[in-house]
Amino acid sequence: MLAQFGVEATFLDMSDPARVRAAMRPSTRLVWMETPSNPMLKVFDVAAIAEVARSHGIPLAVDSTFATPVLQQPLALGATLVVHSTTKYLNGHSDVVGGAVMTSDDALADKLHFLQKSVGGVPSPFDCYLVLRGLKTLGVRMRRHVESARGIAEWLARHPRVGRVRYPGLVSHEGHALAERQMSGPGGMISFELSGSLAQASAFLRALRIFACAESLGGVESLAEHPAIMTHASMSAEVRRSLGIGDGLLRLSIGLEDPGDLLADLERGFAAAGRA
Ligand SMILES: Cc1ncc(COP(=O)(O)O)c(C=O)c1O
């Protein structure tokens, strides 16, 4: 969207902070990262990348939506800006669309306030009330999201119909040690490879009764979706392939329901995929 205003972006995998340093251009004005990332659940080193940005005299902005402020505090790790989709965990009840930006830089905060006031990109008072109400239970909700997601990720990793499971809480995850260091919990989002084709993935999603097949995430109710044809359908097939977003990839947002009921629901999905 920003390209039409003359803003150029260099997209890269930030797993190695040296790659971020090498990608810096004289015109670079901001480093923007998302960790854990959507939908591949990659974890990037906020402190190391903040250092790269600082050495170039520019700010680092971190989209910390998947982690929430309960599990990750990028400003304390050296980022200048943090953004959250309040649509997700902060509100937590799937009845608001909104976002928030936080900064440790007073001058930038003044600019953002002025922009909000003059451009008008602000949520309604009722939406603010809903997000504030959601925030009151954020801590307990996140504890339960993490507890359930951890159990489900471990179960998926043992399941015969499942290939790779992407969840930062699994020891097999390439960013596990980093997640342990910079987060106080691996979150409630899981992606995994279902063995088979689009037909199997479709049968899996159609069979679910508790997980709703829907985009968005971070609410009290569990959601399941297919990134290649839903959340990430607007990317070109080539970009999706380069990111590993294939026909077998499914993403789960683990809600607050009984974890046993969620496992039974997923098993119903796998059985349907097996018949497809
Ligand atoms: C990590 C992350 N950031 C930002 C957004 C955008 O959120 P919104 O739908 O509130 O604009 C999303 C939406 O999926 C997201 O997953």
Coordinates of C-alpha atoms and ligand atoms in Angstrom, one line a residue, residues 34 38 63 65-66 85 87-88 98 217, ligand 1:
E34 CA 7.0 -9.0 13.3
N38 CA 2.4 -14.7 11.0
D63 CA 4.7 -5.8 15.6
T65 CA 0.6 -8.8 18.2
F66 CA 1.2 -12.6 18.5
S85 CA -3.5 -5.2 16.5
T87 CA -8.4 -6.7 17.2
K88 CA -6.6 -9.8 18.5
G98 CA -8.3 -1.7 16.0
L217 CA -6.9 -14.7 16.0
Ligands
LIG1 C1 0.8 -9.9 13.5 C2 -0.4 -9.0 12.9 N1 -0.3 -7.7 12.9 C3 -1.3 -6.9 12.4 C4 -2.4 -7.4 11.9 C5 -3.5 -6.5 11.4 O1 -4.5 -6.4 12.3 P1 -5.9 -5.7 12.0 O2 -6.8 -6.8 11.4 O3 -6.4 -5.3 13.3 O4 -5.7 -4.6 11.0 C6 -2.6 -8.8 11.9 C7 -3.8 -9.4 11.3 O5 -3.9 -10.6 11.1 C8 -1.5 -9.6 12.4 O6 -1.6 -11.0 12.4

